[in-house]
XYZ file of C-alpha atoms in Angstrom:
646
model
C 58.259 131.944 101.166
C 58.400 130.782 97.549
C 57.820 133.442 94.883
C 56.124 130.880 92.639
C 54.895 127.344 93.184
C 53.713 124.803 90.604
C 51.748 121.982 92.245
C 50.851 118.625 90.660
C 51.297 120.088 87.169
C 50.208 117.926 84.237
C 50.833 118.780 80.579
C 50.759 116.615 77.458
C 51.081 117.311 73.734
C 49.386 114.536 71.752
C 50.684 111.235 73.077
C 53.789 112.773 74.704
C 53.597 113.631 78.395
C 55.945 116.541 79.128
C 54.987 117.213 82.760
C 53.605 114.281 84.739
C 52.200 115.681 87.995
C 55.331 117.684 88.899
C 55.955 120.187 91.691
C 58.311 123.143 91.283
C 59.048 126.257 93.322
C 61.253 129.343 93.009
C 62.743 130.956 96.096
C 63.963 134.595 96.286
C 67.444 135.322 94.851
C 68.262 131.797 93.689
C 69.640 130.828 90.284
C 68.001 127.661 88.967
C 69.182 125.868 85.833
C 66.759 123.498 84.092
C 68.594 120.664 82.310
C 67.380 117.767 80.194
C 67.510 116.211 76.748
C 66.308 118.064 73.653
C 62.552 117.597 73.335
C 61.932 116.823 77.025
C 59.909 120.043 77.460
C 62.316 122.499 79.139
C 61.155 125.520 77.113
C 57.535 124.492 77.690
C 58.177 124.409 81.452
C 59.529 127.983 81.236
C 56.309 129.020 79.460
C 54.215 127.402 82.195
C 56.243 129.322 84.814
C 55.780 132.525 82.807
C 52.043 131.887 82.467
C 51.989 132.011 78.655
C 51.093 128.271 78.500
C 48.301 126.812 80.604
C 48.890 123.365 82.095
C 46.280 120.630 81.581
C 45.967 120.133 85.328
C 47.489 121.338 88.585
C 47.862 124.806 90.096
C 50.215 127.755 89.585
C 50.548 129.882 92.716
C 52.236 133.276 92.283
C 52.867 135.597 95.217
C 51.030 138.917 95.048
C 53.060 141.579 93.283
C 55.700 139.193 91.898
C 56.832 140.316 88.446
C 58.117 137.788 85.856
C 60.161 138.771 82.778
C 61.626 136.575 80.052
C 64.578 136.864 77.693
C 63.427 135.085 74.562
C 65.524 132.329 72.997
C 65.812 133.753 69.484
C 66.542 137.361 68.528
C 63.605 138.574 66.356
C 64.675 139.306 62.784
C 62.008 141.955 62.169
C 62.670 144.170 65.220
C 63.220 147.806 64.220
C 63.955 150.971 66.155
C 66.606 152.558 68.319
C 68.086 150.864 71.374
C 66.191 153.329 73.598
C 62.948 152.449 71.775
C 63.411 148.674 72.202
C 64.170 148.996 75.925
C 61.291 151.407 76.570
C 58.893 148.889 74.982
C 59.324 146.818 78.119
C 57.445 149.509 80.074
C 54.277 149.377 77.963
C 52.313 152.651 77.490
C 54.473 154.733 79.811
C 57.478 153.495 77.858
C 56.042 154.974 74.655
C 55.686 158.367 76.341
C 59.236 158.246 77.701
C 60.570 157.275 74.281
C 58.682 160.156 72.625
C 60.045 162.599 75.212
C 63.543 161.290 74.477
C 63.029 161.783 70.718
C 61.646 165.319 71.086
C 64.461 166.370 73.404
C 67.043 165.060 70.946
C 65.521 167.082 68.058
C 65.162 170.424 69.883
C 68.539 171.648 68.626
C 67.356 171.282 65.005
C 63.635 171.839 65.464
C 62.419 174.258 68.131
C 59.157 175.111 66.400
C 56.001 175.847 68.349
C 54.475 172.494 67.402
C 57.525 170.620 68.731
C 57.536 172.621 71.964
C 53.797 172.089 72.468
C 54.126 168.336 71.925
C 57.064 168.232 74.325
C 54.961 170.027 76.958
C 52.037 167.623 76.491
C 54.392 164.625 76.705
C 55.988 165.962 79.886
C 52.559 166.453 81.452
C 51.457 162.920 80.533
C 54.611 161.500 82.125
C 53.973 163.647 85.222
C 50.429 162.297 85.490
C 51.733 158.716 85.525
C 54.742 159.391 87.795
C 56.996 158.238 84.966
C 60.136 160.291 85.531
C 61.711 157.639 87.728
C 61.182 155.147 84.902
C 62.866 157.496 82.425
C 65.867 157.656 84.726
C 65.797 153.860 85.027
C 66.008 153.458 81.227
C 68.984 155.806 81.023
C 70.712 154.136 83.984
C 70.238 150.675 82.473
C 71.595 151.844 79.107
C 74.671 153.179 80.874
C 75.085 150.082 83.044
C 74.964 147.720 80.056
C 77.170 150.050 77.925
C 74.541 150.331 75.181
C 74.415 152.954 72.395
C 71.021 154.613 73.028
C 70.544 156.032 69.517
C 71.915 153.080 67.548
C 69.563 151.161 65.243
C 68.789 147.752 66.764
C 68.913 145.879 63.434
C 72.508 147.040 62.826
C 73.897 145.716 66.117
C 75.916 142.512 66.531
C 74.202 139.395 67.889
C 75.780 139.877 71.317
C 74.685 143.530 71.563
C 71.152 142.624 70.455
C 70.923 140.163 73.337
C 72.101 142.873 75.727
C 69.323 145.173 74.491
C 66.690 142.443 74.903
C 68.062 141.693 78.372
C 67.688 145.398 79.226
C 64.101 145.276 77.904
C 63.373 142.438 80.334
C 65.211 144.064 83.266
C 63.450 147.417 82.855
C 60.339 145.714 84.213
C 62.215 145.241 87.510
C 61.339 141.520 87.649
C 61.425 139.340 90.737
C 61.923 136.297 88.468
C 63.917 136.466 85.232
C 63.535 133.593 82.757
C 66.349 132.905 80.267
C 66.070 130.325 77.464
C 69.511 129.478 76.015
C 70.951 132.974 76.653
C 74.459 132.030 75.414
C 73.410 130.732 71.986
C 75.544 132.304 69.209
C 77.397 134.537 71.688
C 81.188 134.682 71.602
C 83.257 133.946 74.702
C 83.733 137.594 75.826
C 79.954 138.157 75.599
C 79.250 134.946 77.551
C 81.682 135.986 80.280
C 80.130 139.459 80.466
C 76.678 137.874 80.781
C 77.895 135.535 83.559
C 79.278 138.419 85.605
C 76.210 140.589 85.050
C 73.691 137.901 86.014
C 75.618 136.974 89.167
C 75.090 140.489 90.489
C 71.353 140.759 89.740
C 69.066 141.048 92.749
C 66.340 138.748 91.434
C 65.730 135.036 90.975
C 66.949 133.443 87.746
C 65.503 130.387 86.023
C 67.493 129.511 82.923
C 68.096 126.797 80.340
C 71.579 126.288 78.945
C 73.753 123.604 77.381
C 76.945 125.591 78.071
C 78.527 123.622 80.917
C 80.985 126.363 81.926
C 78.139 128.901 82.085
C 76.023 126.435 84.074
C 78.836 125.709 86.542
C 79.567 129.410 87.061
C 75.973 130.577 87.546
C 73.619 127.906 88.930
C 72.955 127.570 92.653
C 70.455 124.747 92.029
C 69.890 122.297 89.161
C 66.466 120.961 88.236
C 66.396 118.082 85.766
C 63.417 117.341 83.551
C 63.535 113.635 82.690
C 60.650 111.626 81.217
C 57.997 113.970 82.613
C 59.446 114.149 86.128
C 61.416 116.919 87.845
C 64.440 116.033 89.975
C 65.914 118.632 92.287
C 69.684 118.746 92.831
C 70.986 121.172 95.463
C 74.561 121.196 94.170
C 76.855 122.445 91.445
C 77.086 120.847 88.013
C 80.126 118.659 88.718
C 78.437 117.155 91.799
C 75.187 116.736 89.861
C 76.958 114.568 87.279
C 78.228 112.221 89.995
C 74.862 111.985 91.747
C 72.991 111.545 88.468
C 75.230 108.657 87.443
C 74.576 106.982 90.807
C 70.825 107.530 90.399
C 70.762 105.969 86.910
C 72.768 103.002 88.142
C 70.340 102.488 91.017
C 67.350 102.835 88.672
C 68.786 100.273 86.253
C 69.407 97.823 89.105
C 65.870 98.303 90.447
C 64.355 97.812 86.978
C 66.411 94.658 86.450
C 65.150 93.158 89.732
C 61.575 94.160 88.833
C 61.848 92.583 85.363
C 63.280 89.384 86.853
C 60.366 89.080 89.279
C 57.856 89.819 86.509
C 59.412 87.138 84.278
C 59.209 84.590 87.126
C 55.539 85.377 87.755
C 54.726 85.230 84.037
C 56.358 81.785 83.884
C 54.335 80.653 86.915
C 50.978 81.796 85.506
C 51.690 79.901 82.268
C 52.184 76.555 83.974
C 49.953 73.586 83.159
C 46.291 73.012 83.906
C 47.061 71.522 87.320
C 49.024 74.540 88.436
C 46.289 76.890 87.279
C 43.646 74.961 89.288
C 45.604 75.430 92.493
C 47.082 78.839 91.853
C 47.027 81.569 94.518
C 44.450 84.215 93.539
C 46.364 86.817 95.579
C 49.456 86.028 93.563
C 47.469 86.486 90.345
C 46.293 89.935 91.465
C 49.895 90.842 92.367
C 50.964 89.807 88.857
C 48.334 92.088 87.338
C 49.759 94.987 89.352
C 53.271 94.127 88.154
C 52.037 94.187 84.555
C 50.406 97.581 85.054
C 53.536 98.995 86.697
C 55.709 97.749 83.820
C 53.360 99.246 81.248
C 53.371 102.624 83.040
C 57.144 102.739 83.353
C 58.631 105.343 81.030
C 61.868 104.168 79.521
C 64.820 106.505 79.417
C 65.369 108.033 75.994
C 68.119 106.237 74.106
C 71.525 107.755 73.582
C 72.761 108.992 70.247
C 75.256 106.611 68.643
C 77.515 108.971 66.709
C 79.806 107.294 64.160
C 82.241 108.738 61.651
C 82.985 107.306 58.222
C 86.756 107.015 58.120
C 88.698 107.557 54.880
C 92.274 106.455 54.195
C 94.987 108.344 56.053
C 96.055 111.724 54.749
C 99.709 112.711 54.461
C 101.535 113.580 57.672
C 101.535 117.311 56.867
C 97.892 118.350 56.488
C 98.139 122.137 56.138
C 101.266 124.305 55.989
C 100.772 128.051 56.459
C 103.698 130.379 55.737
C 103.541 134.075 56.654
C 100.051 134.810 55.316
C 98.337 138.188 55.288
C 94.645 138.802 54.568
C 92.522 141.924 54.971
C 89.077 143.162 54.051
C 88.852 146.804 52.885
C 88.047 147.981 56.423
C 89.684 145.267 58.562
C 93.001 143.458 58.812
C 92.042 139.845 59.551
C 95.396 138.040 59.657
C 98.848 139.629 59.606
C 101.982 137.477 59.197
C 100.678 134.163 60.538
C 102.449 130.818 60.124
C 101.653 127.337 61.402
C 101.927 123.663 60.573
C 98.922 121.345 61.113
C 99.834 117.647 61.214
C 97.744 114.493 60.877
C 95.906 113.777 64.128
C 95.973 117.384 65.380
C 92.757 118.728 66.866
C 92.890 122.498 66.532
C 90.462 124.953 68.128
C 89.840 128.473 66.802
C 89.135 131.081 69.495
C 88.097 134.707 69.081
C 85.255 137.199 69.267
C 82.439 137.181 66.716
C 83.517 138.949 63.541
C 87.264 138.646 64.186
C 87.820 136.322 61.212
C 87.687 132.707 62.438
C 85.483 131.526 59.559
C 87.611 133.564 57.125
C 90.729 131.757 58.355
C 88.984 128.406 57.878
C 88.180 129.326 54.268
C 91.804 130.340 53.712
C 93.040 127.026 55.121
C 90.641 125.063 52.902
C 91.543 127.000 49.745
C 88.157 128.737 49.426
C 89.945 132.104 49.773
C 93.488 133.069 48.763
C 95.846 134.995 51.041
C 97.019 138.398 49.814
C 100.580 137.474 50.687
C 102.317 134.346 51.928
C 101.131 130.906 50.920
C 99.122 127.910 52.154
C 99.898 124.350 51.101
C 97.396 121.512 51.547
C 98.645 117.998 52.187
C 98.022 114.889 50.114
C 95.002 112.555 50.027
C 92.716 114.901 51.987
C 89.041 113.945 52.332
C 87.276 116.910 53.925
C 83.911 116.893 55.733
C 82.587 120.369 56.593
C 80.016 121.353 59.250
C 78.550 124.799 58.485
C 77.349 126.890 61.441
C 74.599 128.488 59.300
C 73.310 125.054 58.209
C 73.332 126.213 54.569
C 73.818 122.579 53.515
C 70.254 121.756 54.624
C 67.294 122.277 52.298
C 64.307 123.407 54.408
C 61.778 121.674 52.166
C 63.495 118.298 51.885
C 62.618 115.399 54.144
C 65.108 114.616 56.877
C 65.971 111.237 55.307
C 66.641 112.867 51.904
C 69.022 115.377 53.498
C 71.506 112.582 54.230
C 71.052 110.296 51.193
C 69.045 110.923 48.027
C 69.832 108.029 45.707
C 69.872 105.004 48.005
C 68.229 103.563 51.105
C 71.539 102.227 52.404
C 74.691 103.859 53.657
C 78.112 102.290 54.075
C 79.891 103.147 57.336
C 83.455 101.838 57.623
C 82.724 98.873 55.365
C 79.369 97.968 56.951
C 76.125 98.458 55.018
C 73.346 100.065 57.058
C 69.779 101.149 56.270
C 69.355 104.906 56.320
C 66.552 104.702 58.907
C 68.809 102.761 61.243
C 71.591 105.291 60.683
C 69.262 108.201 61.490
C 68.022 106.259 64.508
C 71.587 106.399 65.837
C 71.170 110.193 65.795
C 67.828 109.918 67.673
C 65.512 110.397 64.667
C 62.491 108.106 64.771
C 61.128 106.859 61.405
C 58.216 109.321 61.709
C 60.582 112.217 62.402
C 62.900 111.152 59.564
C 60.059 111.537 57.032
C 59.196 115.086 58.117
C 60.640 118.156 56.347
C 63.768 119.823 57.727
C 61.819 123.023 58.483
C 59.854 121.124 61.165
C 62.992 120.373 63.196
C 64.184 122.250 66.268
C 67.627 123.861 66.390
C 69.131 120.917 68.248
C 67.602 118.416 65.805
C 68.973 120.358 62.837
C 72.444 120.248 64.304
C 72.114 116.496 64.858
C 70.955 116.096 61.260
C 73.903 118.096 59.948
C 76.255 115.952 62.029
C 74.636 112.836 60.527
C 75.165 114.274 57.045
C 78.796 115.233 57.725
C 79.743 111.935 59.370
C 78.166 109.936 56.527
C 80.969 111.103 54.203
C 84.343 109.341 54.330
C 86.804 111.872 55.756
C 90.200 112.319 57.303
C 89.830 116.076 57.925
C 86.785 117.263 59.877
C 86.031 120.997 59.790
C 83.404 121.930 62.393
C 82.179 125.542 62.476
C 80.117 126.042 65.668
C 78.952 122.407 65.995
C 77.810 122.762 69.627
C 74.952 125.264 69.226
C 71.591 123.882 70.405
C 72.950 120.409 71.236
C 71.922 119.008 74.612
C 74.668 118.229 77.118
C 74.544 114.453 76.650
C 74.924 114.706 72.861
C 77.731 117.229 73.376
C 79.612 114.731 75.531
C 79.107 111.975 72.953
C 80.442 114.299 70.237
C 83.489 114.986 72.420
C 84.155 111.246 72.767
C 83.813 110.706 69.017
C 86.240 113.529 68.189
C 88.768 112.312 70.737
C 88.731 108.871 69.039
C 88.757 110.294 65.486
C 92.081 109.255 63.885
C 92.172 112.110 61.390
C 92.605 115.867 61.807
C 89.939 118.148 63.299
C 89.524 121.936 62.965
C 86.915 123.353 65.369
C 85.416 126.811 65.764
C 83.504 126.970 69.040
C 82.593 129.332 71.895
C 81.970 126.393 74.261
C 84.899 126.590 76.691
C 84.328 123.144 78.218
C 84.115 121.575 74.740
C 87.410 123.196 73.672
C 89.143 122.113 76.883
C 88.015 118.509 76.359
C 88.822 118.080 72.664
C 91.546 120.294 71.216
C 95.308 119.741 71.423
C 96.178 123.270 70.287
C 94.392 126.595 69.843
C 94.704 129.276 67.171
C 93.596 132.496 68.834
C 92.707 135.944 67.485
C 94.413 137.803 70.337
C 94.013 141.253 68.770
C 92.962 142.739 65.393
C 95.159 141.021 62.812
C 97.221 139.209 65.447
C 96.700 135.438 65.290
C 98.796 133.247 67.591
C 98.986 129.511 68.320
C 99.009 127.960 71.798
C 99.294 124.439 73.170
C 96.070 123.023 74.657
C 92.520 124.327 74.987
C 90.803 127.453 76.268
C 92.104 127.347 79.857
C 95.616 126.576 78.580
C 95.454 129.690 76.374
C 94.468 131.836 79.365
C 97.574 130.638 81.204
C 99.939 131.101 78.259
C 98.851 134.345 76.601
C 101.179 137.331 77.055
C 100.098 139.968 79.561
C 99.585 142.677 76.948
C 96.730 140.665 75.426
C 94.687 140.804 78.654
C 93.216 144.128 77.508
C 91.988 144.743 73.939
C 94.715 145.998 71.618
C 93.850 149.128 69.688
C 93.700 148.691 65.944
C 96.061 150.700 63.729
C 95.881 151.129 59.980
C 97.171 147.677 59.086
C 99.028 146.278 62.070
C 98.851 146.131 65.860
C 101.763 147.045 68.079
C 102.499 143.524 69.260
C 105.423 141.173 68.665
C 105.155 139.080 65.497
C 105.407 135.293 65.878
C 108.549 133.778 64.362
C 108.211 131.866 61.110
C 108.900 128.113 61.173
C 112.636 127.468 60.859
C 113.506 131.143 61.173
C 114.582 133.190 64.162
C 112.384 136.139 65.055
C 113.911 139.553 64.566
C 115.432 141.062 67.649
C 114.090 144.444 68.758
C 117.276 146.167 67.598
C 116.782 144.794 64.085
C 113.158 145.956 63.740
C 113.854 149.389 62.354
C 110.318 149.634 60.967
C 108.755 149.361 64.458
C 111.378 150.989 66.669
C 114.040 153.643 66.059
C 117.664 152.537 65.835
C 119.518 152.515 69.124
C 121.140 155.850 69.897
C 124.408 156.402 71.685
C 123.589 156.128 75.392
C 123.517 159.365 77.266
C 121.503 158.759 80.414
C 122.037 155.089 81.288
C 124.117 154.032 84.242
C 127.036 151.676 83.650
C 124.980 148.716 84.945
C 121.918 149.570 82.816
C 124.078 150.100 79.728
C 125.618 146.635 80.067
C 122.131 145.138 80.539
C 120.845 147.030 77.483
C 123.719 145.799 75.299
C 123.166 142.181 76.384
C 119.370 142.107 75.939
C 119.258 141.471 72.138
C 121.403 138.346 72.561
C 119.284 137.230 75.535
C 116.081 137.689 73.524
C 117.500 135.774 70.563
C 118.559 132.910 72.826
C 115.097 132.734 74.420
C 113.370 132.794 71.024
C 115.589 129.960 69.782
C 114.775 127.899 72.870
C 111.062 128.705 72.532
C 111.049 127.604 68.904
C 112.730 124.307 69.835
C 110.188 123.682 72.615
C 107.267 124.391 70.279
C 108.634 121.951 67.691
C 109.043 119.310 70.407
C 105.462 119.810 71.602
C 104.072 119.626 68.048
C 105.210 115.986 67.710
C 102.121 113.674 67.589
C 103.411 111.413 70.374
C 104.435 114.264 72.683
C 101.642 113.780 75.227
C 102.339 110.065 75.499
C 105.940 110.705 76.543
C 107.030 110.751 80.178
C 108.125 114.136 81.420
C 105.983 116.176 79.005
C 104.684 118.224 81.963
C 108.201 119.575 82.570
C 108.475 120.612 78.922
C 105.170 122.491 79.140
C 106.305 124.209 82.329
C 109.553 125.286 80.666
C 107.554 126.563 77.656
C 105.448 128.790 79.935
C 108.546 129.987 81.815
C 110.388 130.722 78.568
C 107.473 132.789 77.244
C 107.330 134.746 80.512
C 111.089 135.400 80.435
C 110.896 136.545 76.821
C 108.040 138.909 77.598
C 109.953 140.333 80.586
C 113.049 140.849 78.413
C 111.034 142.780 75.825
C 109.483 144.983 78.502
C 112.886 145.692 80.069
C 114.379 146.519 76.645
C 111.564 149.003 75.959
C 112.059 150.693 79.351
C 115.797 151.162 78.764
C 115.263 152.335 75.187
C 112.736 154.918 76.371
C 115.368 156.339 78.729
C 117.765 156.688 75.795
C 115.171 158.599 73.784
C 114.516 161.151 76.547
């Protein structure tokens, strides 16, 4: 039996119909993803399910005893208190008593006065009266399960940890249905993966909204699409949904075309001369009236965004050259001995946890910060367009149209003059919406506006810092297509794994504190290529991590025997067998040979036309094999050296 059932639900805001007589039900232990374009009403549907918004018509049937909890879309900026306090708030009055008991117990060591003891006794009695001790244990168990710091101040936590605390606040209510509105927004990839695994193991029904396609594919057991006021149920995974949806739209377009053809024929018939009208079939006239009414009632599919970039002249072949740079904040080494060469046409993704230094590296590459050692050289004729994840380029009080152009009503895109309203229309802003202030826009609309502003500038180097937040899936896919066709160079910071896999040709990854490495391909390619010792977090030392440094361009990496600063000089063997001694003596030469081969393979892969060449798959396979052999040689060298030191 369904936990919740919405029947014939009708809801409109002004002239826009969000829910047009829809039915929706939630079964026990299913995971339902609601998809649809920005502005279709997905968040409003969640509020109707929750009961915080009342529909204009229809019924909401909730099983007796069914508990609904919701993880809100945005983390409140004004929330204060300890982690324990925030979680206990989810329990209402009993939660306040449990929190007070927790506070008094924690202060007994410093304050065991009679007043404190009396208050502790009264609090214990009040919890006893409400059978609250099981709930106290539940709070502590949930804090342990989610690895939360109970006494930490909520406002000082990272964005990912704040979402964990709010998730715990929702889960403490022991819900039968958990509602999640964009739970992955502004989370880094490790936090998203943790959330995926945690939600899969929950024993309740999930109804969630997300534009993260990897998250959707991993979690959803059913997809419900909200499209032009109607709900469409898809009992399949996301990949299958895309195929079936395309077939549905094709069928709908064909049906509409046949309808329009018949309507046009009947309209032509009714407009014939006087003679025809005298002898016309009254039944046919009534049928025409019905056709007219049906055409008027038909809701047209919302148009697609038409993203365009404004192309500048080509930059030089070498866009950015990075040679052995080091940069550190007073309490954190960000980048230690990193080198790379970015060429015209490269599309480079930046991968790493929040706070690791991705945006700092972007600023170094663009010359907004200077490295503390090493150097960075920018190429010639660069025209840079920058997308800021914090949207600092947008003035909240300006009109949308003035945020793109201030001094003219026309914009020139690749030699063609276009009115600014038409240009904004390509980004799905109606004239009415374009005249409203920026502060009235939703998160997705603000991102579209910032894209419109960025793409209006002639560029040959696009720098996109978190461009995918809040964008609906269809706009995301259009952005992917635009970037794939963009002839210049693209630098992208993103936590959207599917987006990275689709767009980037190489990835710069913060594998460990201070350790930045470059890999061929996108996110999944990095997972296949990364060395085994990066699977677990590397512990931070004072300034460096104990991992192998990447070789500089045109220079062979130091062999282990030559790295006297990291490892002691080889001692005269005392405990090695004859066979092991010969292997130990040969390893430095083997490692040097492998590093030379690896460097040659990486240079071959960095050529712009590499992926158009036949046989490039074999080169990539040899690259992976060479990296694995090199890693195995290092591990074997360390084992033999440890025996010598015993």
